[in-house]
Amino acid sequence: MPLAPDDLFKTLADPTRRAIFEHLVREGEQTVRALTDRAGVSQPAVSKHLGVLKVAGLVLDRPDGRSVYYKAKPRGLAPLIDWMSLYGAFWRDRFDRLETLLKRMDQ
């Protein structure tokens, strides 16, 4: 079940967690070891962040022997995209009304 936008915002509010997700989006599948080397935090901290991202539906894991590979699941951002689209339409309508009002006031 997808998370609500509030939960996704909370998940991505942590800068380390967001950086891990962004790195996975850009670089593709990575091991926990590779993510730890890059993150500048301990392996347990990276694992905890990955667990939160997994629960949020933003990453998938794939065990392979003693290693676990993670990859980004950008479709997990769909609730945020839907939320932003709703407010995008709202603000476009407001700006259109403001433009109409300003034109009438100018005449």
Short mmCIF file of the C-alpha atoms (twelve columns), coordinates in Angstrom:
data_MODEL
# 
_entry.id   MODEL 
# 
loop_
_atom_site.group_PDB 
_atom_site.id 
_atom_site.type_symbol 
_atom_site.label_atom_id 
_atom_site.label_alt_id 
_atom_site.label_comp_id 
_atom_site.label_asym_id 
_atom_site.label_seq_id 
_atom_site.Cartn_x 
_atom_site.Cartn_y 
_atom_site.Cartn_z 
_atom_site.pdbx_PDB_model_num 
ATOM 1   C CA . MET A 1   0.000  0.000   0.000   1 
ATOM 2   C CA . PRO A 2   1.459  3.387   -0.980  1 
ATOM 3   C CA . LEU A 3   2.236  5.839   1.793   1 
ATOM 4   C CA . ALA A 4   0.428  9.130   2.206   1 
ATOM 5   C CA . PRO A 5   2.281  12.247  1.032   1 
ATOM 6   C CA . ASP A 6   2.938  13.248  4.675   1 
ATOM 7   C CA . ASP A 7   4.750  9.966   5.308   1 
ATOM 8   C CA . LEU A 8   6.807  10.313  2.131   1 
ATOM 9   C CA . PHE A 9   7.758  13.877  3.056   1 
ATOM 10  C CA . LYS A 10  8.871  12.633  6.485   1 
ATOM 11  C CA . THR A 11  10.862 9.815   4.894   1 
ATOM 12  C CA . LEU A 12  12.666 12.161  2.517   1 
ATOM 13  C CA . ALA A 13  13.121 14.936  5.092   1 
ATOM 14  C CA . ASP A 14  16.319 13.317  6.381   1 
ATOM 15  C CA . PRO A 15  19.221 14.597  4.236   1 
ATOM 16  C CA . THR A 16  21.213 11.346  4.459   1 
ATOM 17  C CA . ARG A 17  18.195 9.274   3.477   1 
ATOM 18  C CA . ARG A 18  17.393 11.637  0.620   1 
ATOM 19  C CA . ALA A 19  21.029 11.508  -0.577  1 
ATOM 20  C CA . ILE A 20  20.973 7.696   -0.558  1 
ATOM 21  C CA . PHE A 21  17.747 7.670   -2.585  1 
ATOM 22  C CA . GLU A 22  19.076 10.256  -5.057  1 
ATOM 23  C CA . HIS A 23  22.324 8.297   -5.458  1 
ATOM 24  C CA . LEU A 24  20.378 5.123   -6.219  1 
ATOM 25  C CA . VAL A 25  18.255 6.972   -8.770  1 
ATOM 26  C CA . ARG A 26  21.343 8.365   -10.540 1 
ATOM 27  C CA . GLU A 27  23.756 5.441   -10.234 1 
ATOM 28  C CA . GLY A 28  21.443 2.424   -10.222 1 
ATOM 29  C CA . GLU A 29  21.661 -0.663  -8.068  1 
ATOM 30  C CA . GLN A 30  24.252 -0.535  -5.259  1 
ATOM 31  C CA . THR A 31  25.373 -2.752  -2.404  1 
ATOM 32  C CA . VAL A 32  25.026 -1.628  1.189   1 
ATOM 33  C CA . ARG A 33  28.833 -1.536  1.304   1 
ATOM 34  C CA . ALA A 34  29.056 0.847   -1.675  1 
ATOM 35  C CA . LEU A 35  26.355 3.076   -0.191  1 
ATOM 36  C CA . THR A 36  28.126 3.104   3.182   1 
ATOM 37  C CA . ASP A 37  31.449 4.104   1.602   1 
ATOM 38  C CA . ARG A 38  29.745 7.036   -0.077  1 
ATOM 39  C CA . ALA A 39  27.330 8.126   2.666   1 
ATOM 40  C CA . GLY A 40  29.844 9.137   5.314   1 
ATOM 41  C CA . VAL A 41  27.877 7.371   8.043   1 
ATOM 42  C CA . SER A 42  28.168 3.908   9.587   1 
ATOM 43  C CA . GLN A 43  26.899 0.738   7.922   1 
ATOM 44  C CA . PRO A 44  24.195 0.271   10.586  1 
ATOM 45  C CA . ALA A 45  22.986 3.840   9.928   1 
ATOM 46  C CA . VAL A 46  22.864 3.218   6.161   1 
ATOM 47  C CA . SER A 47  20.989 -0.050  6.750   1 
ATOM 48  C CA . LYS A 48  18.481 1.746   8.963   1 
ATOM 49  C CA . HIS A 49  17.936 4.455   6.330   1 
ATOM 50  C CA . LEU A 50  17.501 1.792   3.639   1 
ATOM 51  C CA . GLY A 51  14.926 0.046   5.837   1 
ATOM 52  C CA . VAL A 52  12.922 3.261   6.142   1 
ATOM 53  C CA . LEU A 53  13.151 3.840   2.380   1 
ATOM 54  C CA . LYS A 54  12.036 0.251   1.768   1 
ATOM 55  C CA . VAL A 55  8.989  0.585   4.040   1 
ATOM 56  C CA . ALA A 56  8.124  3.808   2.194   1 
ATOM 57  C CA . GLY A 57  8.221  1.926   -1.110  1 
ATOM 58  C CA . LEU A 58  11.142 3.956   -2.428  1 
ATOM 59  C CA . VAL A 59  13.723 1.160   -2.723  1 
ATOM 60  C CA . LEU A 60  13.791 -2.541  -3.496  1 
ATOM 61  C CA . ASP A 61  16.370 -4.965  -2.142  1 
ATOM 62  C CA . ARG A 62  17.882 -8.026  -3.756  1 
ATOM 63  C CA . PRO A 63  19.958 -10.444 -1.687  1 
ATOM 64  C CA . ASP A 64  22.861 -12.030 -3.560  1 
ATOM 65  C CA . GLY A 65  24.982 -14.307 -1.402  1 
ATOM 66  C CA . ARG A 66  26.357 -12.265 1.479   1 
ATOM 67  C CA . SER A 67  25.574 -8.960  -0.192  1 
ATOM 68  C CA . VAL A 68  22.298 -7.107  -0.500  1 
ATOM 69  C CA . TYR A 69  21.747 -4.848  -3.474  1 
ATOM 70  C CA . TYR A 70  19.358 -1.916  -3.368  1 
ATOM 71  C CA . LYS A 71  17.808 0.008   -6.220  1 
ATOM 72  C CA . ALA A 72  15.551 3.038   -6.307  1 
ATOM 73  C CA . LYS A 73  11.874 2.647   -6.987  1 
ATOM 74  C CA . PRO A 74  10.934 6.111   -8.309  1 
ATOM 75  C CA . ARG A 75  7.295  5.069   -8.739  1 
ATOM 76  C CA . GLY A 76  7.111  5.203   -4.951  1 
ATOM 77  C CA . LEU A 77  7.046  8.984   -5.360  1 
ATOM 78  C CA . ALA A 78  3.667  8.807   -7.129  1 
ATOM 79  C CA . PRO A 79  1.653  10.075  -4.114  1 
ATOM 80  C CA . LEU A 80  3.896  13.165  -3.937  1 
ATOM 81  C CA . ILE A 81  3.590  13.754  -7.666  1 
ATOM 82  C CA . ASP A 82  -0.195 13.458  -7.431  1 
ATOM 83  C CA . TRP A 83  -0.246 15.871  -4.490  1 
ATOM 84  C CA . MET A 84  1.915  18.409  -6.337  1 
ATOM 85  C CA . SER A 85  -0.224 18.095  -9.468  1 
ATOM 86  C CA . LEU A 86  -3.326 18.930  -7.449  1 
ATOM 87  C CA . TYR A 87  -1.732 22.090  -6.078  1 
ATOM 88  C CA . GLY A 88  -0.192 22.941  -9.445  1 
ATOM 89  C CA . ALA A 89  -3.683 23.076  -10.944 1 
ATOM 90  C CA . PHE A 90  -4.915 25.094  -7.946  1 
ATOM 91  C CA . TRP A 91  -2.198 27.740  -8.355  1 
ATOM 92  C CA . ARG A 92  -2.558 27.921  -12.150 1 
ATOM 93  C CA . ASP A 93  -6.246 28.705  -11.645 1 
ATOM 94  C CA . ARG A 94  -5.432 31.358  -9.023  1 
ATOM 95  C CA . PHE A 95  -2.836 33.036  -11.251 1 
ATOM 96  C CA . ASP A 96  -5.245 33.005  -14.199 1 
ATOM 97  C CA . ARG A 97  -7.862 34.741  -12.041 1 
ATOM 98  C CA . LEU A 98  -5.290 37.273  -10.846 1 
ATOM 99  C CA . GLU A 99  -4.238 37.990  -14.425 1 
ATOM 100 C CA . THR A 100 -7.877 38.526  -15.435 1 
ATOM 101 C CA . LEU A 101 -8.408 40.867  -12.485 1 
ATOM 102 C CA . LEU A 102 -5.281 42.880  -13.274 1 
ATOM 103 C CA . LYS A 103 -6.333 43.250  -16.899 1 
ATOM 104 C CA . ARG A 104 -9.761 44.534  -15.840 1 
ATOM 105 C CA . MET A 105 -8.179 46.973  -13.395 1 
ATOM 106 C CA . ASP A 106 -5.843 48.260  -16.117 1 
ATOM 107 C CA . GLN A 107 -8.731 49.120  -18.450 1 
# 
